[in-house]
mmCIF file of C-alpha atoms in Angstrom:
data_model
loop_
_atom_site.group_PDB
_atom_site.id
_atom_site.type_symbol
_atom_site.label_atom_id
_atom_site.label_comp_id
_atom_site.label_asym_id
_atom_site.label_seq_id
_atom_site.Cartn_x
_atom_site.Cartn_y
_atom_site.Cartn_z
ATOM 1 C CA UNK A 1 0.000 0.000 0.000
ATOM 2 C CA UNK A 2 1.452 3.355 -0.991
ATOM 3 C CA UNK A 3 2.104 5.835 1.811
ATOM 4 C CA UNK A 4 0.092 8.370 -0.213
ATOM 5 C CA UNK A 5 -3.699 8.098 0.095
ATOM 6 C CA UNK A 6 -3.728 4.335 0.572
ATOM 7 C CA UNK A 7 -3.440 3.240 -3.032
ATOM 8 C CA UNK A 8 -1.965 -0.139 -3.814
ATOM 9 C CA UNK A 9 1.608 0.129 -5.039
ATOM 10 C CA UNK A 10 1.406 -1.771 -8.295
ATOM 11 C CA UNK A 11 3.074 -0.484 -11.395
ATOM 12 C CA UNK A 12 6.558 -1.372 -12.502
ATOM 13 C CA UNK A 13 10.042 -2.092 -11.287
ATOM 14 C CA UNK A 14 12.636 0.471 -12.294
ATOM 15 C CA UNK A 15 16.367 0.083 -12.751
ATOM 16 C CA UNK A 16 18.092 -0.677 -9.482
ATOM 17 C CA UNK A 17 15.138 -2.614 -8.109
ATOM 18 C CA UNK A 18 13.096 0.474 -7.281
ATOM 19 C CA UNK A 19 9.292 0.305 -7.257
ATOM 20 C CA UNK A 20 7.234 3.137 -8.708
ATOM 21 C CA UNK A 21 3.711 3.853 -7.463
ATOM 22 C CA UNK A 22 1.156 3.792 -10.286
ATOM 23 C CA UNK A 23 -0.683 6.873 -9.009
ATOM 24 C CA UNK A 24 1.750 9.709 -8.187
ATOM 25 C CA UNK A 25 5.030 8.079 -9.154
ATOM 26 C CA UNK A 26 6.543 7.888 -5.684
ATOM 27 C CA UNK A 27 9.602 5.651 -5.939
ATOM 28 C CA UNK A 28 10.689 3.208 -3.210
ATOM 29 C CA UNK A 29 13.913 1.265 -2.721
ATOM 30 C CA UNK A 30 14.259 -2.359 -1.589
ATOM 31 C CA UNK A 31 14.046 -1.386 2.097
ATOM 32 C CA UNK A 32 10.689 0.331 1.524
ATOM 33 C CA UNK A 33 12.031 3.870 1.914
ATOM 34 C CA UNK A 34 10.740 6.481 -0.531
ATOM 35 C CA UNK A 35 13.685 7.805 -2.557
ATOM 36 C CA UNK A 36 11.946 10.069 -5.077
ATOM 37 C CA UNK A 37 8.781 12.179 -5.335
ATOM 38 C CA UNK A 38 8.391 13.511 -8.907
ATOM 39 C CA UNK A 39 6.071 16.366 -7.901
ATOM 40 C CA UNK A 40 8.546 17.852 -5.407
ATOM 41 C CA UNK A 41 12.077 16.985 -6.511
ATOM 42 C CA UNK A 42 13.576 19.963 -4.653
ATOM 43 C CA UNK A 43 12.129 19.089 -1.237
ATOM 44 C CA UNK A 44 13.255 16.659 1.439
ATOM 45 C CA UNK A 45 11.445 13.325 1.449
ATOM 46 C CA UNK A 46 9.363 12.889 4.628
ATOM 47 C CA UNK A 47 10.636 9.959 6.743
ATOM 48 C CA UNK A 48 7.118 8.539 7.018
ATOM 49 C CA UNK A 49 7.059 8.056 3.245
ATOM 50 C CA UNK A 50 7.982 4.399 3.351
ATOM 51 C CA UNK A 51 6.510 0.962 2.788
ATOM 52 C CA UNK A 52 6.740 -2.179 4.866
ATOM 53 C CA UNK A 53 9.549 -4.343 3.517
ATOM 54 C CA UNK A 54 8.838 -8.093 3.397
ATOM 55 C CA UNK A 55 11.666 -10.656 3.228
ATOM 56 C CA UNK A 56 11.656 -12.678 0.009
ATOM 57 C CA UNK A 57 13.613 -15.818 -0.856
ATOM 58 C CA UNK A 58 13.772 -17.571 -4.218
ATOM 59 C CA UNK A 59 14.480 -21.280 -3.854
ATOM 60 C CA UNK A 60 13.917 -24.333 -6.066
ATOM 61 C CA UNK A 61 11.775 -22.412 -8.535
ATOM 62 C CA UNK A 62 9.465 -20.897 -5.900
ATOM 63 C CA UNK A 63 9.445 -17.336 -4.559
ATOM 64 C CA UNK A 64 8.655 -17.347 -0.838
ATOM 65 C CA UNK A 65 7.540 -14.296 1.142
ATOM 66 C CA UNK A 66 7.732 -13.847 4.916
ATOM 67 C CA UNK A 67 4.948 -11.525 6.134
ATOM 68 C CA UNK A 68 5.944 -11.762 9.814
ATOM 69 C CA UNK A 69 8.813 -10.362 11.860
ATOM 70 C CA UNK A 70 11.677 -9.883 9.346
ATOM 71 C CA UNK A 71 14.322 -10.738 11.947
ATOM 72 C CA UNK A 72 12.824 -14.184 12.383
ATOM 73 C CA UNK A 73 12.864 -14.824 8.635
ATOM 74 C CA UNK A 74 16.643 -15.227 8.867
ATOM 75 C CA UNK A 75 16.212 -18.210 11.183
ATOM 76 C CA UNK A 76 13.806 -20.274 9.089
ATOM 77 C CA UNK A 77 14.341 -21.585 5.561
ATOM 78 C CA UNK A 78 11.434 -22.368 3.222
ATOM 79 C CA UNK A 79 10.762 -26.037 2.471
ATOM 80 C CA UNK A 80 12.585 -27.525 -0.486
ATOM 81 C CA UNK A 81 10.701 -28.261 -3.710
ATOM 82 C CA UNK A 82 13.248 -30.345 -5.665
ATOM 83 C CA UNK A 83 10.614 -31.664 -8.083
ATOM 84 C CA UNK A 84 10.607 -28.340 -9.917
ATOM 85 C CA UNK A 85 14.360 -28.231 -10.514
ATOM 86 C CA UNK A 86 14.936 -31.963 -11.118
ATOM 87 C CA UNK A 87 16.588 -32.262 -14.553
ATOM 88 C CA UNK A 88 14.584 -35.437 -15.270
ATOM 89 C CA UNK A 89 11.261 -33.692 -14.685
ATOM 90 C CA UNK A 90 9.102 -31.413 -16.754
ATOM 91 C CA UNK A 91 7.380 -28.974 -14.387
ATOM 92 C CA UNK A 92 4.561 -26.631 -15.353
ATOM 93 C CA UNK A 93 2.920 -24.062 -13.104
ATOM 94 C CA UNK A 94 -0.689 -22.930 -12.954
ATOM 95 C CA UNK A 95 -1.738 -20.292 -15.521
ATOM 96 C CA UNK A 96 -1.694 -17.688 -12.766
ATOM 97 C CA UNK A 97 -2.625 -17.123 -9.142
ATOM 98 C CA UNK A 98 -6.177 -18.147 -8.324
ATOM 99 C CA UNK A 99 -7.958 -15.770 -5.959
ATOM 100 C CA UNK A 100 -10.540 -17.733 -4.001
ATOM 101 C CA UNK A 101 -13.049 -16.112 -1.599
ATOM 102 C CA UNK A 102 -12.559 -18.732 1.109
ATOM 103 C CA UNK A 103 -10.484 -19.322 4.223
ATOM 104 C CA UNK A 104 -7.244 -21.036 3.269
ATOM 105 C CA UNK A 105 -7.697 -23.728 5.907
ATOM 106 C CA UNK A 106 -10.605 -24.983 3.804
ATOM 107 C CA UNK A 107 -8.215 -25.545 0.900
ATOM 108 C CA UNK A 108 -5.721 -27.440 3.069
ATOM 109 C CA UNK A 109 -8.537 -29.667 4.326
ATOM 110 C CA UNK A 110 -9.736 -30.183 0.749
ATOM 111 C CA UNK A 111 -6.266 -31.330 -0.300
ATOM 112 C CA UNK A 112 -5.728 -33.661 2.654
ATOM 113 C CA UNK A 113 -9.064 -35.471 2.466
ATOM 114 C CA UNK A 114 -9.789 -36.768 -1.035
ATOM 115 C CA UNK A 115 -12.937 -38.676 -0.156
ATOM 116 C CA UNK A 116 -14.594 -35.727 -1.908
ATOM 117 C CA UNK A 117 -13.276 -37.101 -5.230
ATOM 118 C CA UNK A 118 -16.723 -38.699 -5.369
ATOM 119 C CA UNK A 119 -19.022 -37.059 -6.194
ATOM 120 C CA UNK A 120 -17.214 -33.717 -6.758
ATOM 121 C CA UNK A 121 -14.665 -35.051 -9.270
ATOM 122 C CA UNK A 122 -16.643 -38.038 -10.529
ATOM 123 C CA UNK A 123 -15.916 -38.611 -14.201
ATOM 124 C CA UNK A 124 -12.503 -36.940 -14.329
ATOM 125 C CA UNK A 125 -10.090 -37.876 -11.490
ATOM 126 C CA UNK A 126 -12.548 -39.491 -9.088
ATOM 127 C CA UNK A 127 -15.092 -42.261 -8.635
ATOM 128 C CA UNK A 128 -16.969 -43.986 -5.838
ATOM 129 C CA UNK A 129 -14.279 -46.676 -5.476
ATOM 130 C CA UNK A 130 -11.779 -43.989 -4.485
ATOM 131 C CA UNK A 131 -13.828 -43.321 -1.351
ATOM 132 C CA UNK A 132 -13.358 -46.940 -0.244
ATOM 133 C CA UNK A 133 -9.534 -46.906 -0.313
ATOM 134 C CA UNK A 134 -8.057 -47.303 3.206
ATOM 135 C CA UNK A 135 -6.043 -44.327 4.440
ATOM 136 C CA UNK A 136 -3.096 -44.255 6.844
ATOM 137 C CA UNK A 137 -1.791 -41.207 8.705
ATOM 138 C CA UNK A 138 1.787 -40.121 9.304
ATOM 139 C CA UNK A 139 3.042 -37.046 11.114
ATOM 140 C CA UNK A 140 6.307 -35.650 12.375
ATOM 141 C CA UNK A 141 8.848 -32.895 11.818
ATOM 142 C CA UNK A 142 10.806 -32.333 8.604
ATOM 143 C CA UNK A 143 13.012 -29.351 7.698
ATOM 144 C CA UNK A 144 11.913 -27.764 10.965
ATOM 145 C CA UNK A 145 8.192 -27.910 10.168
ATOM 146 C CA UNK A 146 5.450 -30.107 11.590
ATOM 147 C CA UNK A 147 3.808 -32.098 8.820
ATOM 148 C CA UNK A 148 0.793 -34.354 8.459
ATOM 149 C CA UNK A 149 0.581 -36.887 5.628
ATOM 150 C CA UNK A 150 -1.989 -39.368 4.358
ATOM 151 C CA UNK A 151 -1.247 -42.452 2.259
ATOM 152 C CA UNK A 152 -3.732 -44.450 0.201
ATOM 153 C CA UNK A 153 -2.334 -47.693 -1.249
ATOM 154 C CA UNK A 154 -4.689 -49.695 -3.433
ATOM 155 C CA UNK A 155 -4.411 -52.775 -5.658
ATOM 156 C CA UNK A 156 -6.466 -53.522 -8.766
ATOM 157 C CA UNK A 157 -7.803 -49.982 -9.024
ATOM 158 C CA UNK A 158 -9.546 -49.069 -12.266
ATOM 159 C CA UNK A 159 -8.419 -45.579 -13.155
ATOM 160 C CA UNK A 160 -10.926 -42.771 -13.861
ATOM 161 C CA UNK A 161 -10.790 -41.200 -17.355
ATOM 162 C CA UNK A 162 -8.305 -38.378 -16.693
ATOM 163 C CA UNK A 163 -5.847 -40.628 -14.872
ATOM 164 C CA UNK A 164 -6.019 -43.235 -17.632
ATOM 165 C CA UNK A 165 -5.247 -40.540 -20.207
ATOM 166 C CA UNK A 166 -2.312 -39.236 -18.178
ATOM 167 C CA UNK A 167 -0.864 -42.526 -16.938
ATOM 168 C CA UNK A 168 -1.823 -45.020 -19.704
ATOM 169 C CA UNK A 169 -3.144 -48.015 -17.759
ATOM 170 C CA UNK A 170 -6.705 -49.252 -17.180
ATOM 171 C CA UNK A 171 -6.076 -51.060 -13.897
ATOM 172 C CA UNK A 172 -3.202 -50.268 -11.553
ATOM 173 C CA UNK A 173 -1.571 -50.573 -8.201
ATOM 174 C CA UNK A 174 -1.551 -47.032 -6.834
ATOM 175 C CA UNK A 175 0.179 -45.190 -4.008
ATOM 176 C CA UNK A 176 -1.334 -41.756 -3.423
ATOM 177 C CA UNK A 177 0.018 -39.388 -0.750
ATOM 178 C CA UNK A 178 -1.070 -35.941 0.438
ATOM 179 C CA UNK A 179 1.207 -34.017 2.791
ATOM 180 C CA UNK A 180 0.775 -30.604 4.425
ATOM 181 C CA UNK A 181 4.487 -29.781 4.431
ATOM 182 C CA UNK A 182 3.983 -26.312 5.915
ATOM 183 C CA UNK A 183 0.974 -23.978 6.211
ATOM 184 C CA UNK A 184 1.984 -22.666 2.780
ATOM 185 C CA UNK A 185 2.670 -25.911 0.899
ATOM 186 C CA UNK A 186 0.824 -29.178 0.336
ATOM 187 C CA UNK A 187 2.549 -31.872 -1.733
ATOM 188 C CA UNK A 188 0.515 -34.526 -3.591
ATOM 189 C CA UNK A 189 2.314 -37.536 -5.088
ATOM 190 C CA UNK A 190 0.605 -40.183 -7.219
ATOM 191 C CA UNK A 191 2.471 -43.334 -8.322
ATOM 192 C CA UNK A 192 0.757 -45.907 -10.526
ATOM 193 C CA UNK A 193 1.864 -49.025 -12.405
ATOM 194 C CA UNK A 194 0.657 -52.481 -13.337
ATOM 195 C CA UNK A 195 0.451 -54.711 -10.253
ATOM 196 C CA UNK A 196 3.889 -55.207 -8.690
ATOM 197 C CA UNK A 197 5.627 -52.813 -11.103
ATOM 198 C CA UNK A 198 5.851 -49.674 -8.936
ATOM 199 C CA UNK A 199 9.495 -48.671 -8.825
ATOM 200 C CA UNK A 200 10.198 -49.994 -12.339
ATOM 201 C CA UNK A 201 10.298 -48.162 -15.664
ATOM 202 C CA UNK A 202 6.591 -48.931 -16.056
ATOM 203 C CA UNK A 203 5.691 -46.588 -13.206
ATOM 204 C CA UNK A 204 3.860 -43.385 -14.094
ATOM 205 C CA UNK A 205 2.597 -40.528 -11.962
ATOM 206 C CA UNK A 206 3.069 -36.943 -10.929
ATOM 207 C CA UNK A 207 3.897 -34.594 -8.107
ATOM 208 C CA UNK A 208 1.490 -31.719 -7.534
ATOM 209 C CA UNK A 209 2.665 -28.832 -5.396
ATOM 210 C CA UNK A 210 -0.124 -26.671 -4.016
ATOM 211 C CA UNK A 211 0.965 -23.264 -2.717
ATOM 212 C CA UNK A 212 -1.692 -21.604 -0.588
ATOM 213 C CA UNK A 213 -1.443 -18.137 0.934
ATOM 214 C CA UNK A 214 -4.045 -16.565 3.213
ATOM 215 C CA UNK A 215 -5.082 -13.017 2.361
ATOM 216 C CA UNK A 216 -7.484 -12.652 5.277
ATOM 217 C CA UNK A 217 -10.039 -14.836 7.045
ATOM 218 C CA UNK A 218 -12.224 -15.029 3.940
ATOM 219 C CA UNK A 219 -9.774 -15.036 1.043
ATOM 220 C CA UNK A 220 -6.787 -17.009 -0.208
ATOM 221 C CA UNK A 221 -4.411 -17.131 -3.162
ATOM 222 C CA UNK A 222 -3.825 -20.577 -4.690
ATOM 223 C CA UNK A 223 -1.035 -21.609 -7.039
ATOM 224 C CA UNK A 224 -0.105 -25.101 -8.180
ATOM 225 C CA UNK A 225 2.629 -26.849 -10.130
ATOM 226 C CA UNK A 226 2.736 -30.299 -11.739
ATOM 227 C CA UNK A 227 5.912 -32.334 -12.314
ATOM 228 C CA UNK A 228 6.227 -35.529 -14.386
ATOM 229 C CA UNK A 229 9.146 -37.357 -15.941
ATOM 230 C CA UNK A 230 9.945 -35.457 -19.110
ATOM 231 C CA UNK A 231 9.865 -38.578 -21.318
ATOM 232 C CA UNK A 232 6.404 -39.686 -20.143
ATOM 233 C CA UNK A 233 3.618 -39.088 -22.664
ATOM 234 C CA UNK A 234 -0.161 -39.460 -22.761
ATOM 235 C CA UNK A 235 -2.385 -42.319 -23.877
ATOM 236 C CA UNK A 236 -4.026 -40.505 -26.784
ATOM 237 C CA UNK A 237 -0.903 -38.773 -28.105
ATOM 238 C CA UNK A 238 2.532 -40.320 -27.757
ATOM 239 C CA UNK A 239 4.132 -36.965 -28.612
ATOM 240 C CA UNK A 240 2.343 -35.051 -25.839
ATOM 241 C CA UNK A 241 4.346 -34.803 -22.575
ATOM 242 C CA UNK A 242 2.241 -35.915 -19.622
ATOM 243 C CA UNK A 243 3.001 -32.757 -17.644
ATOM 244 C CA UNK A 244 1.627 -30.595 -20.456
ATOM 245 C CA UNK A 245 -1.568 -32.645 -20.635
ATOM 246 C CA UNK A 246 -2.096 -32.555 -16.873
ATOM 247 C CA UNK A 247 -1.544 -28.787 -16.825
ATOM 248 C CA UNK A 248 -4.052 -28.433 -19.663
ATOM 249 C CA UNK A 249 -6.777 -30.547 -18.025
ATOM 250 C CA UNK A 250 -6.225 -29.897 -14.320
ATOM 251 C CA UNK A 251 -7.862 -26.430 -14.245
ATOM 252 C CA UNK A 252 -11.252 -28.165 -14.642
ATOM 253 C CA UNK A 253 -10.580 -30.090 -11.426
ATOM 254 C CA UNK A 254 -9.422 -26.906 -9.693
ATOM 255 C CA UNK A 255 -12.604 -25.112 -10.767
ATOM 256 C CA UNK A 256 -14.700 -27.832 -9.130
ATOM 257 C CA UNK A 257 -12.741 -27.453 -5.902
ATOM 258 C CA UNK A 258 -13.110 -23.679 -6.026
ATOM 259 C CA UNK A 259 -16.869 -24.074 -6.440
ATOM 260 C CA UNK A 260 -16.961 -26.203 -3.276
ATOM 261 C CA UNK A 261 -14.627 -23.926 -1.282
ATOM 262 C CA UNK A 262 -16.703 -20.847 -2.018
ATOM 263 C CA UNK A 263 -19.874 -22.561 -0.853
ATOM 264 C CA UNK A 264 -18.187 -23.842 2.286
ATOM 265 C CA UNK A 265 -17.125 -20.289 3.088
ATOM 266 C CA UNK A 266 -20.655 -19.020 2.517
ATOM 267 C CA UNK A 267 -21.984 -21.583 4.990
ATOM 268 C CA UNK A 268 -19.408 -20.466 7.565
ATOM 269 C CA UNK A 269 -20.939 -16.985 7.492
ATOM 270 C CA UNK A 270 -24.209 -18.276 8.954
ATOM 271 C CA UNK A 271 -24.723 -18.390 12.741
ATOM 272 C CA UNK A 272 -23.705 -21.797 14.075
ATOM 273 C CA UNK A 273 -25.748 -21.889 17.276
ATOM 274 C CA UNK A 274 -26.587 -25.507 17.980
ATOM 275 C CA UNK A 275 -24.351 -26.743 15.178
ATOM 276 C CA UNK A 276 -21.977 -29.629 15.824
ATOM 277 C CA UNK A 277 -19.418 -30.549 13.174
ATOM 278 C CA UNK A 278 -19.583 -34.154 12.018
ATOM 279 C CA UNK A 279 -16.194 -35.821 11.603
ATOM 280 C CA UNK A 280 -15.740 -38.946 9.516
ATOM 281 C CA UNK A 281 -13.145 -41.682 9.881
ATOM 282 C CA UNK A 282 -11.097 -40.119 7.092
ATOM 283 C CA UNK A 283 -10.969 -36.700 8.804
ATOM 284 C CA UNK A 284 -8.015 -37.506 11.072
ATOM 285 C CA UNK A 285 -5.541 -35.661 8.856
ATOM 286 C CA UNK A 286 -7.527 -32.456 8.611
ATOM 287 C CA UNK A 287 -8.152 -32.448 12.376
ATOM 288 C CA UNK A 288 -4.415 -32.854 12.955
ATOM 289 C CA UNK A 289 -3.707 -30.053 10.462
ATOM 290 C CA UNK A 290 -6.018 -27.770 12.431
ATOM 291 C CA UNK A 291 -4.131 -28.585 15.625
ATOM 292 C CA UNK A 292 -0.788 -27.798 13.974
ATOM 293 C CA UNK A 293 -2.017 -24.475 12.614
ATOM 294 C CA UNK A 294 -3.634 -23.494 15.918
ATOM 295 C CA UNK A 295 -0.365 -24.305 17.673
ATOM 296 C CA UNK A 296 1.570 -22.067 15.299
ATOM 297 C CA UNK A 297 -0.889 -19.226 15.825
ATOM 298 C CA UNK A 298 -0.600 -19.629 19.586
ATOM 299 C CA UNK A 299 3.202 -19.414 19.413
ATOM 300 C CA UNK A 300 2.970 -16.269 17.300
ATOM 301 C CA UNK A 301 0.651 -14.613 19.833
ATOM 302 C CA UNK A 302 2.973 -15.570 22.689
ATOM 303 C CA UNK A 303 5.880 -14.091 20.772
ATOM 304 C CA UNK A 304 4.026 -10.823 20.185
ATOM 305 C CA UNK A 305 3.097 -10.587 23.868
ATOM 306 C CA UNK A 306 6.722 -11.174 24.845
ATOM 307 C CA UNK A 307 7.955 -8.501 22.432
ATOM 308 C CA UNK A 308 5.502 -5.961 23.869
ATOM 309 C CA UNK A 309 5.769 -6.947 27.515
ATOM 310 C CA UNK A 310 9.472 -7.396 28.188
ATOM 311 C CA UNK A 311 12.856 -7.261 26.501
ATOM 312 C CA UNK A 312 14.730 -10.415 25.675
ATOM 313 C CA UNK A 313 15.905 -12.589 22.809
ATOM 314 C CA UNK A 314 13.335 -13.414 20.166
ATOM 315 C CA UNK A 315 12.048 -16.961 20.072
ATOM 316 C CA UNK A 316 12.091 -19.084 16.964
ATOM 317 C CA UNK A 317 9.305 -18.101 14.595
ATOM 318 C CA UNK A 318 6.270 -20.290 14.155
ATOM 319 C CA UNK A 319 5.365 -18.712 10.839
ATOM 320 C CA UNK A 320 5.847 -20.484 7.550
#
């Protein structure tokens, strides 16, 4: 937000990494300090003419931002996303950021619990049989972050139409995992092959990286990336790389999820007096994800209270 009349600072980057406001042309350096005001070049720049500077780190093909205390950003590295930079993979990102009017926790829960594949995605990536696949839960700490992960391993599974097009086979052994790596990243890995052939050159599959950023309690920004082996091609066209075909077809699946997320958010706006949430057997992962996120929020509040109440060394950040 520009320091002048609360207009969003969105225009262009100038030489030297300076940012120019689209309204009055105020120019800011990388620290957020205003360094030029075109309408008064002969006057001193007021010290309050500055923006909040947010730490940014580019790593493994992803640009990460740290909206919290900038000092703490130096103590925590973003999670690695080696799929994007793997020389054997072809990785394709979403057409652009998707702005969804829903709380971002709803998206994380959507990604962790795929029993909604039927009926929401019936006919493309889902079917009723998917809902019957047993699910196991794993949790722990990796790269300094608490994670929660589900695994669905099935034998003799008849693939829905989209998966057959992407991964060739009618009936497969499949290992399907969904992992909330951090509050900002969920990794989905699907591995399929004829029975007993997972781990051989007959294996097909993908890695989907979902990047989710909260804007406020009612809005999120969603980006995704798909990675497949660069020599894998589709069923209908042996010259079409699988990653390209997935990236072409996946937006339809995303649109169905967005439809559901928006309606979930609308329901959350209604008074919930007398309402009791019903949890299913497959909801263990999303309940654990809620606990992890609530714990991180609690640590952030404790940190803020400590900073205000008494001097002392800063604790490790809980933000991701």
